[in-house]
mmCIF file with all atom_site columns, C-alpha atoms in Angstrom:
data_model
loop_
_atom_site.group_PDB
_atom_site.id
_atom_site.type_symbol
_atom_site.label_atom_id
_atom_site.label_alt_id
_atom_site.label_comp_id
_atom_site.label_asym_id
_atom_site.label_entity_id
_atom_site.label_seq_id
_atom_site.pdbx_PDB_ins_code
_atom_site.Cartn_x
_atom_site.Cartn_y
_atom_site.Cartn_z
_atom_site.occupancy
_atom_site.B_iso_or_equiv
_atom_site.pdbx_formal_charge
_atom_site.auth_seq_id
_atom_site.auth_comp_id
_atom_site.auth_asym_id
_atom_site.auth_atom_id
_atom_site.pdbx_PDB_model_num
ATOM 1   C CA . UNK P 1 1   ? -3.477  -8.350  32.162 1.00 41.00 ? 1   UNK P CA 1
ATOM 2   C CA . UNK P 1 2   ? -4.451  -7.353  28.894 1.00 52.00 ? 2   UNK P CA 1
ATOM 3   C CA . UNK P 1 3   ? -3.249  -4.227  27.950 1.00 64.00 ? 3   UNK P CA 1
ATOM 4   C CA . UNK P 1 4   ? -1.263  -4.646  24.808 1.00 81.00 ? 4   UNK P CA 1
ATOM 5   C CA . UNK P 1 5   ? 1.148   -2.572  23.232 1.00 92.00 ? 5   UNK P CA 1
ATOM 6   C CA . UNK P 1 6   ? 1.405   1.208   24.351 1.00 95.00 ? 6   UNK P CA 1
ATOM 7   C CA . UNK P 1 7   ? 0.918   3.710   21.477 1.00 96.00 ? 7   UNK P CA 1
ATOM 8   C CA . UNK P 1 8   ? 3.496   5.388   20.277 1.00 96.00 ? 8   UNK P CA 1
ATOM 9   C CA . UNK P 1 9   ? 4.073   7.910   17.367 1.00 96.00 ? 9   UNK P CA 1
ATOM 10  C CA . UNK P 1 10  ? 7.100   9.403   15.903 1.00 96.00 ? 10  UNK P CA 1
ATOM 11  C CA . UNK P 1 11  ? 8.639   12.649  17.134 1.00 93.00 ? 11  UNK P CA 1
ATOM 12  C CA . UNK P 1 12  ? 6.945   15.665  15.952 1.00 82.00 ? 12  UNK P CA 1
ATOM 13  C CA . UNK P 1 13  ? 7.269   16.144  12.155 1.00 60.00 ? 13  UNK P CA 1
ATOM 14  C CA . UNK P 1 14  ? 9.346   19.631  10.973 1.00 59.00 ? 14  UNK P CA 1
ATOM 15  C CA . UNK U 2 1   ? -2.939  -9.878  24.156 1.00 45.00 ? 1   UNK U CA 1
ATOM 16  C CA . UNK U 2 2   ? -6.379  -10.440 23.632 1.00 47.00 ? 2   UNK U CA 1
ATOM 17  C CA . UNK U 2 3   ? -8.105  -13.660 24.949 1.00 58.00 ? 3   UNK U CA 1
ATOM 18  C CA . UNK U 2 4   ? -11.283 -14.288 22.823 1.00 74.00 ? 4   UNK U CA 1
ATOM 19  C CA . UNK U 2 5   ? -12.183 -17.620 21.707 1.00 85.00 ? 5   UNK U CA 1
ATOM 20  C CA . UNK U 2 6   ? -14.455 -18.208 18.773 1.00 89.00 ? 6   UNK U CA 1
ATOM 21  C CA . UNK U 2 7   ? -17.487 -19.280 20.864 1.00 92.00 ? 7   UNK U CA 1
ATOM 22  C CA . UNK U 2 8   ? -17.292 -15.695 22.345 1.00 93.00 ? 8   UNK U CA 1
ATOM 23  C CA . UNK U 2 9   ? -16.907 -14.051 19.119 1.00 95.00 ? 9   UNK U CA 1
ATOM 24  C CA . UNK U 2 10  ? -19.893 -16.303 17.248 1.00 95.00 ? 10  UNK U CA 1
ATOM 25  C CA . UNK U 2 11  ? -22.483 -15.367 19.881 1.00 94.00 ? 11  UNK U CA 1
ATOM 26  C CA . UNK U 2 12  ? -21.124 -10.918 19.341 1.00 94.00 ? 12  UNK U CA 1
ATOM 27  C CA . UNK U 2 13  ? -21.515 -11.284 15.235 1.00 96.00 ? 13  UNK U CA 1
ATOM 28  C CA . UNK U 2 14  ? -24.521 -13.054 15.215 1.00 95.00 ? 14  UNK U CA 1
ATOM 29  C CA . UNK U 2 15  ? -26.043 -10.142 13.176 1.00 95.00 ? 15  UNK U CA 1
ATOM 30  C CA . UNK U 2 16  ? -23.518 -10.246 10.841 1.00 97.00 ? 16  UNK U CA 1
ATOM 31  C CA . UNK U 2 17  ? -24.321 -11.794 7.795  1.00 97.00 ? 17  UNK U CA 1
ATOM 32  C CA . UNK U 2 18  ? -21.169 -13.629 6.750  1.00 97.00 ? 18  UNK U CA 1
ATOM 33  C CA . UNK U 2 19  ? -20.315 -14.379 10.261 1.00 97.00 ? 19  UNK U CA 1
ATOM 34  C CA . UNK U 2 20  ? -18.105 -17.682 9.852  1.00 96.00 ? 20  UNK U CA 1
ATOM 35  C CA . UNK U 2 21  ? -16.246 -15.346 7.172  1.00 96.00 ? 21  UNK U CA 1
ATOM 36  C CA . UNK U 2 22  ? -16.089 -12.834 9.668  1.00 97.00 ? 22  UNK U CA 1
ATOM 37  C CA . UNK U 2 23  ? -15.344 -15.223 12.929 1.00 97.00 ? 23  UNK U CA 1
ATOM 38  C CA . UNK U 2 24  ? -12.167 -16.697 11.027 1.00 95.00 ? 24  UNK U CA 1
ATOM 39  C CA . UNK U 2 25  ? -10.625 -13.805 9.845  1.00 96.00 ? 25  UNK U CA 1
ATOM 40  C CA . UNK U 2 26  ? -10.638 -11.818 13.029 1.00 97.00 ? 26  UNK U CA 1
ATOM 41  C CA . UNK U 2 27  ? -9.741  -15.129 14.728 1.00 96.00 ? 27  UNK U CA 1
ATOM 42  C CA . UNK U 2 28  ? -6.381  -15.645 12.082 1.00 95.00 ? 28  UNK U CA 1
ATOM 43  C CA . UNK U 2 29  ? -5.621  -11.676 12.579 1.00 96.00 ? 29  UNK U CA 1
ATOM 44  C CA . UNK U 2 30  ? -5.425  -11.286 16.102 1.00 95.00 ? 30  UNK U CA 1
ATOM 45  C CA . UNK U 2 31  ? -3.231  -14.111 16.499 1.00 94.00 ? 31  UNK U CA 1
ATOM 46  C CA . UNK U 2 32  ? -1.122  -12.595 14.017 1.00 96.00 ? 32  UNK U CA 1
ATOM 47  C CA . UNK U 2 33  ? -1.594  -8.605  15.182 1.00 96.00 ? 33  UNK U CA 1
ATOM 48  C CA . UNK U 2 34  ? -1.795  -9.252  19.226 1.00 94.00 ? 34  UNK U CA 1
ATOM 49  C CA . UNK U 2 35  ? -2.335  -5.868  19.907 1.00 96.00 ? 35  UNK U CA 1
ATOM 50  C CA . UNK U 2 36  ? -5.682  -5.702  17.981 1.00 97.00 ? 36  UNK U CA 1
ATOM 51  C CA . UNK U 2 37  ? -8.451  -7.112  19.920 1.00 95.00 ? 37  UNK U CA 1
ATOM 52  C CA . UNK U 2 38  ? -11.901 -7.527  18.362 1.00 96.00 ? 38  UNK U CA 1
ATOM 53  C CA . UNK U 2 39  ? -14.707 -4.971  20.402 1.00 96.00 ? 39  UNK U CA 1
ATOM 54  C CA . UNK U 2 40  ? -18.291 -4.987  19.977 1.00 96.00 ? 40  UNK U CA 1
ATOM 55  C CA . UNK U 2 41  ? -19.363 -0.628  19.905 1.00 96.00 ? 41  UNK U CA 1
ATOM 56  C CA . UNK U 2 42  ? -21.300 1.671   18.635 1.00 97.00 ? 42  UNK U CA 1
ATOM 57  C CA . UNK U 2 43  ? -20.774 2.689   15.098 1.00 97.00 ? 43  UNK U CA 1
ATOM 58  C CA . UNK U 2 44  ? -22.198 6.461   14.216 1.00 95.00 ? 44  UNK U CA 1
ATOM 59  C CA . UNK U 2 45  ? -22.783 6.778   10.803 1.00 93.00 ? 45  UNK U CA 1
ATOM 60  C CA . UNK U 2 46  ? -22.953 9.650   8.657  1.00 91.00 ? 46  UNK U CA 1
ATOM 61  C CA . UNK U 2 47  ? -26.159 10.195  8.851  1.00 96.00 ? 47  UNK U CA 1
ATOM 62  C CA . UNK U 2 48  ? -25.950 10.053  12.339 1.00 95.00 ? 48  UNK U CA 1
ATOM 63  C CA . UNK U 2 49  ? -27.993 6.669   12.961 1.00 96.00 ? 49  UNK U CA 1
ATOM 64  C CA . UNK U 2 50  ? -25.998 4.170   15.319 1.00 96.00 ? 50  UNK U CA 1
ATOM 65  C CA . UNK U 2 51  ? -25.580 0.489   15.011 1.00 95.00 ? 51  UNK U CA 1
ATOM 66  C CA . UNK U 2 52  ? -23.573 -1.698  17.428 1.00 96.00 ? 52  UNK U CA 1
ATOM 67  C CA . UNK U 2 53  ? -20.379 -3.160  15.213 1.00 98.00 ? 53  UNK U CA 1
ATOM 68  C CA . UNK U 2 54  ? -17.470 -5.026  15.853 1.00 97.00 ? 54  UNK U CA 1
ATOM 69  C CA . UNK U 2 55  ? -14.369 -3.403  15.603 1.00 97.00 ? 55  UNK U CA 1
ATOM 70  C CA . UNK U 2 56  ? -10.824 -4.456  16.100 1.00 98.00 ? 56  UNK U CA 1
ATOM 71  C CA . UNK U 2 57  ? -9.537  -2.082  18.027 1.00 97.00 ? 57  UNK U CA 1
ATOM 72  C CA . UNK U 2 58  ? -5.650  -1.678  19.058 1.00 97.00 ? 58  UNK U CA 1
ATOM 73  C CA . UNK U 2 59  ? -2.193  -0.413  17.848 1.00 98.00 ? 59  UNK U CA 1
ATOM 74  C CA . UNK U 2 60  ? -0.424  -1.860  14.736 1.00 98.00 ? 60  UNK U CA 1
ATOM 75  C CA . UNK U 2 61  ? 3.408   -1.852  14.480 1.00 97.00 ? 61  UNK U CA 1
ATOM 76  C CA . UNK U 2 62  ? 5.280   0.590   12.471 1.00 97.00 ? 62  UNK U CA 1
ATOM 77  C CA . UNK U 2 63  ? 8.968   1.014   11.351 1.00 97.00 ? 63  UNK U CA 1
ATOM 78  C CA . UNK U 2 64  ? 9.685   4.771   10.518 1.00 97.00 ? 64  UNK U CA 1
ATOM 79  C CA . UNK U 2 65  ? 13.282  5.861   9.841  1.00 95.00 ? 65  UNK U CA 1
ATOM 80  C CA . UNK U 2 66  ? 14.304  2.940   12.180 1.00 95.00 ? 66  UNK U CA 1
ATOM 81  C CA . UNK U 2 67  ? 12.518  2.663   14.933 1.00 96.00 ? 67  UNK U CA 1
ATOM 82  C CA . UNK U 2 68  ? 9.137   0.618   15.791 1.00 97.00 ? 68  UNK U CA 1
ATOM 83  C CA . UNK U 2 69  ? 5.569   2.754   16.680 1.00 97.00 ? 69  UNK U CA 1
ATOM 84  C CA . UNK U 2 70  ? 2.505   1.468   17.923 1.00 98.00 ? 70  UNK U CA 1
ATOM 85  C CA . UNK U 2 71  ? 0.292   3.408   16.048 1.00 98.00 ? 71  UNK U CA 1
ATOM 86  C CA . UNK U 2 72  ? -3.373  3.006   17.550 1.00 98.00 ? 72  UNK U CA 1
ATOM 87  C CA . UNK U 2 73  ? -5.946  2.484   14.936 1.00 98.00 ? 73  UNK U CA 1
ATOM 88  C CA . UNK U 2 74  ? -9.487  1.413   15.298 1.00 98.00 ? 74  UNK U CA 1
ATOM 89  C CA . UNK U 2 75  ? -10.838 -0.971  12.017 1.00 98.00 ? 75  UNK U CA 1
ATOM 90  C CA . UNK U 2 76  ? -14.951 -1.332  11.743 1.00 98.00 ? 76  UNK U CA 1
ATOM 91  C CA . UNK U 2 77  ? -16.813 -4.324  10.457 1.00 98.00 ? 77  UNK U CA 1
ATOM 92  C CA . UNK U 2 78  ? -19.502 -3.392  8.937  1.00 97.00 ? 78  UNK U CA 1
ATOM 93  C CA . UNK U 2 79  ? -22.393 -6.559  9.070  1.00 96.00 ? 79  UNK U CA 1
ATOM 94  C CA . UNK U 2 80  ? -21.815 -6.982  5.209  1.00 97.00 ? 80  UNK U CA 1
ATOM 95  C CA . UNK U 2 81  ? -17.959 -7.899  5.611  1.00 98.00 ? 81  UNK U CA 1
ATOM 96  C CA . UNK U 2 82  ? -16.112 -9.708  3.998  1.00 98.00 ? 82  UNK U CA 1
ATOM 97  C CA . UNK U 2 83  ? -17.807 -8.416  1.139  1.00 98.00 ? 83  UNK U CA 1
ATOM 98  C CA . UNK U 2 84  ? -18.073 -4.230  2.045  1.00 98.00 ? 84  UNK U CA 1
ATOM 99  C CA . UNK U 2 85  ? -14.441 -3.458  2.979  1.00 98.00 ? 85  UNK U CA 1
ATOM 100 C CA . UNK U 2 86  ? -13.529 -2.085  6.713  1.00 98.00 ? 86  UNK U CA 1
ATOM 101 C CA . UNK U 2 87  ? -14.328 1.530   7.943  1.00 98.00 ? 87  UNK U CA 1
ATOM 102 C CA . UNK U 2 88  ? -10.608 2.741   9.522  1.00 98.00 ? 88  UNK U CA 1
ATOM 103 C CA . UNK U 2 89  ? -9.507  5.230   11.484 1.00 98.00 ? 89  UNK U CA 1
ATOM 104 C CA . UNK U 2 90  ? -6.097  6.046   13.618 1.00 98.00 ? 90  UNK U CA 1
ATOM 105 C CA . UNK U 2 91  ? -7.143  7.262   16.954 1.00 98.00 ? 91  UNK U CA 1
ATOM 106 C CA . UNK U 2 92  ? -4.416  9.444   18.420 1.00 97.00 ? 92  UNK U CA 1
ATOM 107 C CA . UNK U 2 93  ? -4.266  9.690   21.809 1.00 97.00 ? 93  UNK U CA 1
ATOM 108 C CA . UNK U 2 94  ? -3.843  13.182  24.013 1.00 95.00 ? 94  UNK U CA 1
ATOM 109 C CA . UNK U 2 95  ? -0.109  13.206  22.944 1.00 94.00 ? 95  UNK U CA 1
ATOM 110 C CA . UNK U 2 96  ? -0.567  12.301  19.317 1.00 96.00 ? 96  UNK U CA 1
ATOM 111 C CA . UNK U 2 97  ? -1.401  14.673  16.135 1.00 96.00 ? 97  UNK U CA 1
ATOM 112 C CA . UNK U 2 98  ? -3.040  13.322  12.769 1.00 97.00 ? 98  UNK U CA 1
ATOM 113 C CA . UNK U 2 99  ? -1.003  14.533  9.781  1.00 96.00 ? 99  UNK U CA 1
ATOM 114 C CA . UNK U 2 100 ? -3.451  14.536  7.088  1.00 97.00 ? 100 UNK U CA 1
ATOM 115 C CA . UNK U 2 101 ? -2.529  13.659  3.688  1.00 96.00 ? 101 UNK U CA 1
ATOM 116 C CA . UNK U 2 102 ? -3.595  11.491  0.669  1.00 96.00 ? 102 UNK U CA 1
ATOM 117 C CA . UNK U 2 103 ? -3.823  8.752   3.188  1.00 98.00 ? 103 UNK U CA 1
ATOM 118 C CA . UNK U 2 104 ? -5.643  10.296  6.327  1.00 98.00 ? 104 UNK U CA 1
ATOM 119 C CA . UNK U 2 105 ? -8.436  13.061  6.637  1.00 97.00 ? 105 UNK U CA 1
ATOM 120 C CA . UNK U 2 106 ? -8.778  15.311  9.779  1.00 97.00 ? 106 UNK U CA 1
ATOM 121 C CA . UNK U 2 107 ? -10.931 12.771  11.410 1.00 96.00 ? 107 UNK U CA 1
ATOM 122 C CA . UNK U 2 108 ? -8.457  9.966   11.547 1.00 98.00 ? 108 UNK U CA 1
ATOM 123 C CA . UNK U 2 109 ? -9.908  8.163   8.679  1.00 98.00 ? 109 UNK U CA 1
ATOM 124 C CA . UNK U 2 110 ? -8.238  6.077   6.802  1.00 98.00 ? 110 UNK U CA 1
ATOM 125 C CA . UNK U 2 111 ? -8.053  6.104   2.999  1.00 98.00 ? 111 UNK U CA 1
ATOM 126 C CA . UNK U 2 112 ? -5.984  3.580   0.704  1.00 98.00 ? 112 UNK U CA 1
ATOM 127 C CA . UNK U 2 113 ? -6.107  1.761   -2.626 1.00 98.00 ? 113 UNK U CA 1
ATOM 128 C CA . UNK U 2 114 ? -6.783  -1.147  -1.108 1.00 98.00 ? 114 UNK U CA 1
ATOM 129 C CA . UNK U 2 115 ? -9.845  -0.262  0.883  1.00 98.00 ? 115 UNK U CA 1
ATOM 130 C CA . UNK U 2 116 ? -11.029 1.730   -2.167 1.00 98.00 ? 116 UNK U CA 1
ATOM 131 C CA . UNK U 2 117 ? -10.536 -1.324  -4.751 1.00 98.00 ? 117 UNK U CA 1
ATOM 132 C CA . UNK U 2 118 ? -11.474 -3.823  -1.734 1.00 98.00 ? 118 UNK U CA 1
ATOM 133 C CA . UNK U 2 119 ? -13.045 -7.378  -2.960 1.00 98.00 ? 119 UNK U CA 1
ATOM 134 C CA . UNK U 2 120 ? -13.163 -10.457 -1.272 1.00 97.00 ? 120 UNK U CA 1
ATOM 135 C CA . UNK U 2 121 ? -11.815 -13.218 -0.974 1.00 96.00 ? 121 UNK U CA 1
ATOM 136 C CA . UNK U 2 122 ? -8.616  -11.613 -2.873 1.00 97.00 ? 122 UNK U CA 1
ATOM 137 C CA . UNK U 2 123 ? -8.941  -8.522  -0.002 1.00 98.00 ? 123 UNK U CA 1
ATOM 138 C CA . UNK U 2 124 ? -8.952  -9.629  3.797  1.00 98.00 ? 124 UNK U CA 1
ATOM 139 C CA . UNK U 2 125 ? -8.133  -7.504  7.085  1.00 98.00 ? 125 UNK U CA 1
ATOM 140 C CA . UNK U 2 126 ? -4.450  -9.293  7.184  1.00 97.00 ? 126 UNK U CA 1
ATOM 141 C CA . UNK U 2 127 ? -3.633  -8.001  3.895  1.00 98.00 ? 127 UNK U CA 1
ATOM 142 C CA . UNK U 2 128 ? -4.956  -4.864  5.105  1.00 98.00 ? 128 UNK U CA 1
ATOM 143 C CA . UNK U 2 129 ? -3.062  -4.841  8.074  1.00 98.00 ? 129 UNK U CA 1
ATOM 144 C CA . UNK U 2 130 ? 0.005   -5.462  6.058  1.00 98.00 ? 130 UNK U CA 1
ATOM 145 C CA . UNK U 2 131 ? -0.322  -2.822  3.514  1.00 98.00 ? 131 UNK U CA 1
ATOM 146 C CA . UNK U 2 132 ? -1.352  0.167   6.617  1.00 98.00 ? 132 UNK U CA 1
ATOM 147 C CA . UNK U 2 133 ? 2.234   -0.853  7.706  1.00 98.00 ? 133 UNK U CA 1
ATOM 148 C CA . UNK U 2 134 ? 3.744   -0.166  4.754  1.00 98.00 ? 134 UNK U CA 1
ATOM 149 C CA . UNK U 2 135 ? 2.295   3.015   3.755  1.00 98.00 ? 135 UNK U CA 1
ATOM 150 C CA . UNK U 2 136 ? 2.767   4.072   7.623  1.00 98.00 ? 136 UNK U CA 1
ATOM 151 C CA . UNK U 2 137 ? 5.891   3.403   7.575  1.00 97.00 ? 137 UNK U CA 1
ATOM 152 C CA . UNK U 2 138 ? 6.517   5.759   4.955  1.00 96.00 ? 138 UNK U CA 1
ATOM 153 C CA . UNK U 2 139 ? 4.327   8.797   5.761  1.00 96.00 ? 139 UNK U CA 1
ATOM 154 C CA . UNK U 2 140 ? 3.274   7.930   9.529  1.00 97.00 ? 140 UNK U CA 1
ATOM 155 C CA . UNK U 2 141 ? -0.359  9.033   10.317 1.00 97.00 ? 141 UNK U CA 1
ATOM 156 C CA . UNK U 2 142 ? 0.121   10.456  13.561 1.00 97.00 ? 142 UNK U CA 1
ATOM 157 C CA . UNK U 2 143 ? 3.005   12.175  15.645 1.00 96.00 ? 143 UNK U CA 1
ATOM 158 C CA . UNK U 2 144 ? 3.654   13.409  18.838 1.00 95.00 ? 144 UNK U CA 1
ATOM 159 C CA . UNK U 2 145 ? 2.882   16.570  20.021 1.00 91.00 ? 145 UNK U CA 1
ATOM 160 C CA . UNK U 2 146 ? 4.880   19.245  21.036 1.00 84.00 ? 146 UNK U CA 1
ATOM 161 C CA . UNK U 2 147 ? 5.212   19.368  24.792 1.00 75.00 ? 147 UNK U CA 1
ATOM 162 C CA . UNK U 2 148 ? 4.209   22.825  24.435 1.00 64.00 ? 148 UNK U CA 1
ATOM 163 C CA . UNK U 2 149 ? 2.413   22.336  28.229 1.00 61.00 ? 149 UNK U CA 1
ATOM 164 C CA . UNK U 2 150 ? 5.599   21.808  29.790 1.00 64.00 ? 150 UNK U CA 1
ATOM 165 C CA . UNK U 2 151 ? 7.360   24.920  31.607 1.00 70.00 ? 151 UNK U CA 1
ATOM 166 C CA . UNK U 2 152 ? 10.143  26.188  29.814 1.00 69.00 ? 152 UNK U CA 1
ATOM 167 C CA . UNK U 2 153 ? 13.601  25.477  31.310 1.00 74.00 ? 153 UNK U CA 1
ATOM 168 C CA . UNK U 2 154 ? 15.206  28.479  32.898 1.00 78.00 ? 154 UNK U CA 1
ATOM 169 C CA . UNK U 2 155 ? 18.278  30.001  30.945 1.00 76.00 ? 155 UNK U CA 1
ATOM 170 C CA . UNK U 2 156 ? 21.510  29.901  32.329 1.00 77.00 ? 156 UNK U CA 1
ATOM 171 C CA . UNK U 2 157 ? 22.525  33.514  33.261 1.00 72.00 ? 157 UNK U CA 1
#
């Protein structure tokens, strides 16, 4: 396995 | 986590000029940064001639209002590094958004101080690394998108 980290962002900016 | 070894990375940079530069430092940041793996692609340039560059190529870890992103960014090595600084971008995925700013253009790229005043040995991709998570942490570079696809809950009559 080598799939590293899952991208995330922040919630949608207001 | 990515499993390269420096053999395996020699024998992809050997156009690269600097290449024990280049070896070591990719080899000290992705033991640091395990999410960033080093990938050999092709690199489009502006003038839309291709050349086959590495590229480490992952997310980076973010802390924004409390909580930790993996924001997915995508650093080229062009064959002059250390000594020509790295071409970055964030690559959002499907569910992501750029927000542009002084920091990032419409394309994803990537545009700080430290790229723009970059000079080796005193400027190295840890450093770099370092200083995208601070300034990311303060004005993020991507966000999530609205879940606009997503049928609307009926109303309660």
């Amino acid at each position: 396995l080598n799939g590293g980290a899952v991208p995330s962002a922040p919630p949608t900016y207001t | 986590m990515a499993v390269v070894n420096e053999g395996a990375l020699k024998k992809m940079l050997k156009q690269y000029k600097y290449r024990d530069l280049t070896v070591r430092e990719i080899t000290n940041v992705i033991s640091q940064y395990k999410d960033l793996k080093p990938v050999m692609d092709a690199y489009v340039f502006n003038d839309g001639s291709s050349r086959d560059l590495m590229s480490l190529t992952g997310t980076i870890p973010i802390s924004y209002r409390g909580n930790v992103y993996n924001i997915p960014v995508c650093l080229w090595l062009l064959d002059t590094y250390p000594f020509n600084p790295p071409i970055c971008f964030v690559k959002p995925t499907s569910a992501m958004m750029i927000k542009t700013g002084k920091h990032i253009d419409a394309n994803g790229k990537i545009y700080l101080p430290y790229l723009h005043e970059w000079k080796h040995p005193q400027s190295d991709l840890y450093g770099l690394i370092q200083v995208m998570i601070v300034v990311f942490g303060e004005e993020p570079p991507v966000f999530s998108r609205p879940t606009i696809a997503a049928p609307l809950p009926s109303l309660p009559s």
